[in-house]
Amino acid sequence: MARIIQAAWLALAALLLPGCSFAENKAPDYRYRLTVEVETPDGLKTGSSVIEVQQTLVRAGSVPANQAVQRRVRGEAAAVDLPGDKTLFALLRSDNDPNWASMVYVLLAPQENKPFEDALDDVLEVTGKRTLPRTWPADLWIQERSAYPMLVTFGDPADPTSVAKVDPDNLAATFGEGVKLKRITVELTDDPVTTGIEARLPPPSPKGFYVMRMEVDGEQRTMLLGRSAFSKGTQK
């Protein structure tokens, strides 16, 4: 599924209109605050992170006039401290899309049929605090999929192989009775990019991964999460 989504983004980039120059049009950089709100027996718990999306116009294919937007993320996962010394992490990727953090505002922006150069700053029209929908609707290339970032926790805060995926619709299964996801929001901001998440994470395995074991269709599967799932461009 992740490969299908990546291929779809490439296909979207290829459907560009010629005729606009690199000098005349710019794709704006922007920052947004990702906030996760969790209801618990001890009250509402929240965690947030400011993420920056750097956008660059690049040439698409061999036609000089064709353009695409290359997006690069700088930021970190949002961490929510929960009762029992547990931490919920909302990653920079979703279950199926490793580029979730760079695409969430693109998908929230008005989906209008307009020339490519006129849509470059549509993300800036997504003003105010926006609650993410549970799913993105299906489109021409991609089936309906989760609009949420991937949620995980560590069974042992010192063990990089103890990552556990958290069901956003059933936090109680992981964190106990009375723990429930209230909402996940995003909001454009000028605040500085969040840093320092490394202090909340165990060192990765010798090969640089965090190991997540999960059950898929009744079978045990292993997924390797790189550092980039938790942070990009903020490591010192």
Short mmCIF file of C-alpha atoms in Angstrom, two decimals:
data_model
loop_
_atom_site.label_atom_id
_atom_site.label_comp_id
_atom_site.label_asym_id
_atom_site.label_seq_id
_atom_site.Cartn_x
_atom_site.Cartn_y
_atom_site.Cartn_z
CA MET A 1 0.00 0.00 0.00
CA ALA A 2 2.82 2.41 0.85
CA ARG A 3 4.36 1.87 -2.59
CA ILE A 4 0.98 2.51 -4.22
CA ILE A 5 0.63 5.80 -2.37
CA GLN A 6 4.16 6.89 -3.28
CA ALA A 7 3.45 6.03 -6.91
CA ALA A 8 0.25 8.05 -6.74
CA TRP A 9 2.10 11.14 -5.52
CA LEU A 10 4.47 10.77 -8.45
CA ALA A 11 1.52 10.46 -10.79
CA LEU A 12 -0.01 13.62 -9.34
CA ALA A 13 3.26 15.45 -9.86
CA ALA A 14 3.33 14.35 -13.48
CA LEU A 15 -0.09 15.83 -14.25
CA LEU A 16 1.23 19.37 -14.54
CA LEU A 17 0.45 22.20 -16.86
CA PRO A 18 3.31 23.75 -18.84
CA GLY A 19 3.83 27.45 -19.27
CA CYS A 20 4.92 28.80 -15.88
CA SER A 21 8.49 29.68 -15.11
CA PHE A 22 10.50 28.81 -12.01
CA ALA A 23 11.19 32.50 -11.37
CA GLU A 24 7.55 33.61 -11.45
CA ASN A 25 6.00 31.07 -9.10
CA LYS A 26 6.97 29.84 -5.68
CA ALA A 27 5.66 27.07 -3.46
CA PRO A 28 5.63 28.49 0.08
CA ASP A 29 7.27 26.83 3.05
CA TYR A 30 5.03 26.56 6.12
CA ARG A 31 4.86 25.20 9.65
CA TYR A 32 2.01 23.55 11.46
CA ARG A 33 1.35 22.29 14.96
CA LEU A 34 0.25 18.66 15.22
CA THR A 35 -1.70 18.12 18.44
CA VAL A 36 -3.02 14.86 19.89
CA GLU A 37 -5.70 14.96 22.59
CA VAL A 38 -6.37 11.90 24.75
CA GLU A 39 -9.09 11.46 27.37
CA THR A 40 -7.93 9.56 30.47
CA PRO A 41 -9.26 8.83 33.98
CA ASP A 42 -6.88 11.60 35.12
CA GLY A 43 -8.30 14.14 32.70
CA LEU A 44 -7.40 15.33 29.21
CA LYS A 45 -3.78 14.76 28.18
CA THR A 46 -2.27 16.49 25.16
CA GLY A 47 0.97 16.52 23.25
CA SER A 48 2.04 18.53 20.24
CA SER A 49 4.88 19.10 17.83
CA VAL A 50 5.64 21.86 15.33
CA ILE A 51 6.54 20.49 11.90
CA GLU A 52 7.96 22.45 8.97
CA VAL A 53 7.33 21.57 5.34
CA GLN A 54 9.89 23.00 2.92
CA GLN A 55 8.60 23.14 -0.66
CA THR A 56 10.76 23.45 -3.75
CA LEU A 57 9.71 23.68 -7.37
CA VAL A 58 11.52 21.09 -9.47
CA ARG A 59 11.39 20.09 -13.10
CA ALA A 60 9.12 17.12 -13.78
CA GLY A 61 10.28 14.79 -16.52
CA SER A 62 12.12 15.91 -19.63
CA VAL A 63 9.89 18.85 -20.59
CA PRO A 64 11.56 22.05 -19.27
CA ALA A 65 8.26 23.86 -18.63
CA ASN A 66 6.73 21.07 -16.53
CA GLN A 67 7.05 21.49 -12.78
CA ALA A 68 6.40 19.54 -9.60
CA VAL A 69 6.67 20.35 -5.92
CA GLN A 70 9.31 18.55 -3.89
CA ARG A 71 8.47 18.52 -0.17
CA ARG A 72 10.90 18.04 2.69
CA VAL A 73 9.89 17.75 6.35
CA ARG A 74 11.73 19.08 9.38
CA GLY A 75 10.20 18.16 12.71
CA GLU A 76 9.35 15.42 15.14
CA ALA A 77 6.59 13.10 16.28
CA ALA A 78 4.13 14.42 18.85
CA ALA A 79 4.38 12.73 22.27
CA VAL A 80 1.56 12.47 24.81
CA ASP A 81 2.39 11.49 28.40
CA LEU A 82 -0.27 9.13 29.75
CA PRO A 83 -0.99 7.60 33.17
CA GLY A 84 1.25 4.72 34.19
CA ASP A 85 4.40 6.34 32.81
CA LYS A 86 3.32 5.48 29.27
CA THR A 87 3.86 7.66 26.21
CA LEU A 88 1.83 7.76 23.01
CA PHE A 89 3.73 8.87 19.91
CA ALA A 90 2.05 10.25 16.77
CA LEU A 91 4.64 9.64 14.06
CA LEU A 92 5.62 11.61 10.96
CA ARG A 93 4.19 8.82 8.82
CA SER A 94 0.82 7.10 8.64
CA ASP A 95 0.10 3.39 8.49
CA ASN A 96 0.45 3.39 4.71
CA ASP A 97 2.20 6.62 3.75
CA PRO A 98 5.77 7.42 4.84
CA ASN A 99 5.22 10.98 3.52
CA TRP A 100 2.16 11.70 5.66
CA ALA A 101 3.66 14.72 7.45
CA SER A 102 4.43 16.49 4.17
CA MET A 103 1.07 15.70 2.57
CA VAL A 104 -1.53 16.27 5.30
CA TYR A 105 -2.01 19.95 4.44
CA VAL A 106 -2.06 19.22 0.71
CA LEU A 107 -4.97 16.86 1.34
CA LEU A 108 -6.74 19.36 3.62
CA ALA A 109 -6.41 22.17 1.07
CA PRO A 110 -9.34 23.00 -1.22
CA GLN A 111 -9.51 20.39 -3.96
CA GLU A 112 -10.31 22.68 -6.85
CA ASN A 113 -9.70 22.24 -10.54
CA LYS A 114 -7.23 25.05 -11.14
CA PRO A 115 -3.93 25.46 -12.99
CA PHE A 116 -0.89 24.08 -11.20
CA GLU A 117 0.72 27.49 -10.68
CA ASP A 118 -2.47 28.86 -9.09
CA ALA A 119 -2.62 26.05 -6.52
CA LEU A 120 0.90 26.44 -5.11
CA ASP A 121 -0.22 28.32 -2.01
CA ASP A 122 -3.55 26.54 -1.42
CA VAL A 123 -2.17 25.02 1.78
CA LEU A 124 -2.12 28.52 3.30
CA GLU A 125 -5.91 28.67 2.90
CA VAL A 126 -6.29 25.95 5.55
CA THR A 127 -6.49 28.44 8.41
CA GLY A 128 -7.37 27.88 12.05
CA LYS A 129 -7.27 24.64 14.00
CA ARG A 130 -8.49 21.72 11.89
CA THR A 131 -9.57 18.37 13.29
CA LEU A 132 -8.34 15.58 11.06
CA PRO A 133 -10.99 13.31 9.58
CA ARG A 134 -10.70 9.64 10.42
CA THR A 135 -10.07 8.76 6.77
CA TRP A 136 -9.16 10.41 3.48
CA PRO A 137 -11.71 9.61 0.77
CA ALA A 138 -10.77 7.43 -2.16
CA ASP A 139 -9.63 9.18 -5.32
CA LEU A 140 -8.58 8.21 -8.82
CA TRP A 141 -5.37 6.47 -7.70
CA ILE A 142 -5.73 5.60 -4.02
CA GLN A 143 -8.39 3.80 -2.03
CA GLU A 144 -9.84 5.22 1.20
CA ARG A 145 -7.14 5.26 3.89
CA SER A 146 -6.48 6.55 7.41
CA ALA A 147 -5.96 10.30 7.72
CA TYR A 148 -4.24 9.84 11.07
CA PRO A 149 -0.53 9.56 11.71
CA MET A 150 0.64 6.15 12.89
CA LEU A 151 0.30 5.86 16.67
CA VAL A 152 2.82 3.79 18.64
CA THR A 153 4.18 3.30 22.14
CA PHE A 154 7.15 1.48 23.68
CA GLY A 155 6.44 -1.47 25.94
CA ASP A 156 9.85 -0.85 27.51
CA PRO A 157 11.15 2.73 27.19
CA ALA A 158 14.72 1.36 27.07
CA ASP A 159 14.10 -1.34 24.45
CA PRO A 160 14.09 -0.36 20.73
CA THR A 161 12.46 -3.70 19.86
CA SER A 162 9.41 -3.08 22.06
CA VAL A 163 7.49 -0.72 19.75
CA ALA A 164 3.78 -1.50 19.75
CA LYS A 165 1.28 -0.11 17.29
CA VAL A 166 -1.70 1.58 18.94
CA ASP A 167 -5.22 1.33 17.51
CA PRO A 168 -6.55 4.92 17.33
CA ASP A 169 -10.08 3.57 17.74
CA ASN A 170 -9.19 1.55 20.86
CA LEU A 171 -6.48 3.18 23.00
CA ALA A 172 -7.90 1.34 26.01
CA ALA A 173 -6.57 -1.95 24.62
CA THR A 174 -3.04 -0.60 25.06
CA PHE A 175 -3.29 1.94 27.89
CA GLY A 176 -6.17 0.65 29.99
CA GLU A 177 -9.82 1.40 30.64
CA GLY A 178 -10.93 4.98 30.26
CA VAL A 179 -8.19 6.02 27.83
CA LYS A 180 -9.64 7.26 24.54
CA LEU A 181 -8.42 9.37 21.62
CA LYS A 182 -10.43 12.59 21.55
CA ARG A 183 -9.07 14.14 18.38
CA ILE A 184 -5.98 14.98 16.33
CA THR A 185 -5.64 18.54 15.06
CA VAL A 186 -3.31 20.57 12.87
CA GLU A 187 -2.90 24.34 12.79
CA LEU A 188 -0.60 26.63 10.82
CA THR A 189 1.87 28.43 13.08
CA ASP A 190 5.01 30.56 13.17
CA ASP A 191 6.31 28.78 16.27
CA PRO A 192 9.78 27.22 16.06
CA VAL A 193 10.17 23.61 14.99
CA THR A 194 10.07 21.17 17.91
CA THR A 195 13.30 19.40 18.85
CA GLY A 196 14.58 17.07 21.55
CA ILE A 197 12.53 13.94 21.03
CA GLU A 198 15.68 11.78 21.12
CA ALA A 199 15.68 12.16 24.91
CA ARG A 200 12.31 10.39 25.03
CA LEU A 201 13.34 7.46 22.84
CA PRO A 202 15.56 4.43 23.43
CA PRO A 203 18.64 4.22 21.22
CA PRO A 204 17.72 2.40 17.99
CA SER A 205 19.00 -1.09 17.27
CA PRO A 206 22.58 -1.45 15.96
CA LYS A 207 21.21 -1.25 12.41
CA GLY A 208 19.41 2.00 13.18
CA PHE A 209 15.84 0.72 13.44
CA TYR A 210 13.05 0.40 15.95
CA VAL A 211 11.32 -2.96 15.73
CA MET A 212 7.52 -3.15 15.83
CA ARG A 213 5.73 -6.48 16.02
CA MET A 214 2.06 -6.60 15.18
CA GLU A 215 -0.69 -8.95 14.14
CA VAL A 216 -2.05 -8.64 10.60
CA ASP A 217 -4.90 -10.89 9.49
CA GLY A 218 -4.14 -13.28 12.33
CA GLU A 219 -0.42 -13.49 11.52
CA GLN A 220 2.50 -11.98 13.42
CA ARG A 221 4.40 -9.44 11.34
CA THR A 222 7.50 -7.34 11.98
CA MET A 223 7.87 -3.76 10.79
CA LEU A 224 11.08 -1.77 11.00
CA LEU A 225 10.71 1.92 11.81
CA GLY A 226 13.64 4.17 11.02
CA ARG A 227 14.59 7.30 12.92
CA SER A 228 12.77 9.29 10.24
CA ALA A 229 9.44 8.03 11.56
CA PHE A 230 10.15 9.94 14.78
CA SER A 231 12.24 12.89 13.61
CA LYS A 232 13.55 14.48 10.42
CA GLY A 233 16.12 17.22 10.12
CA THR A 234 16.32 17.96 13.85
CA GLN A 235 19.08 15.60 15.03
CA LYS A 236 22.22 17.29 16.25
#
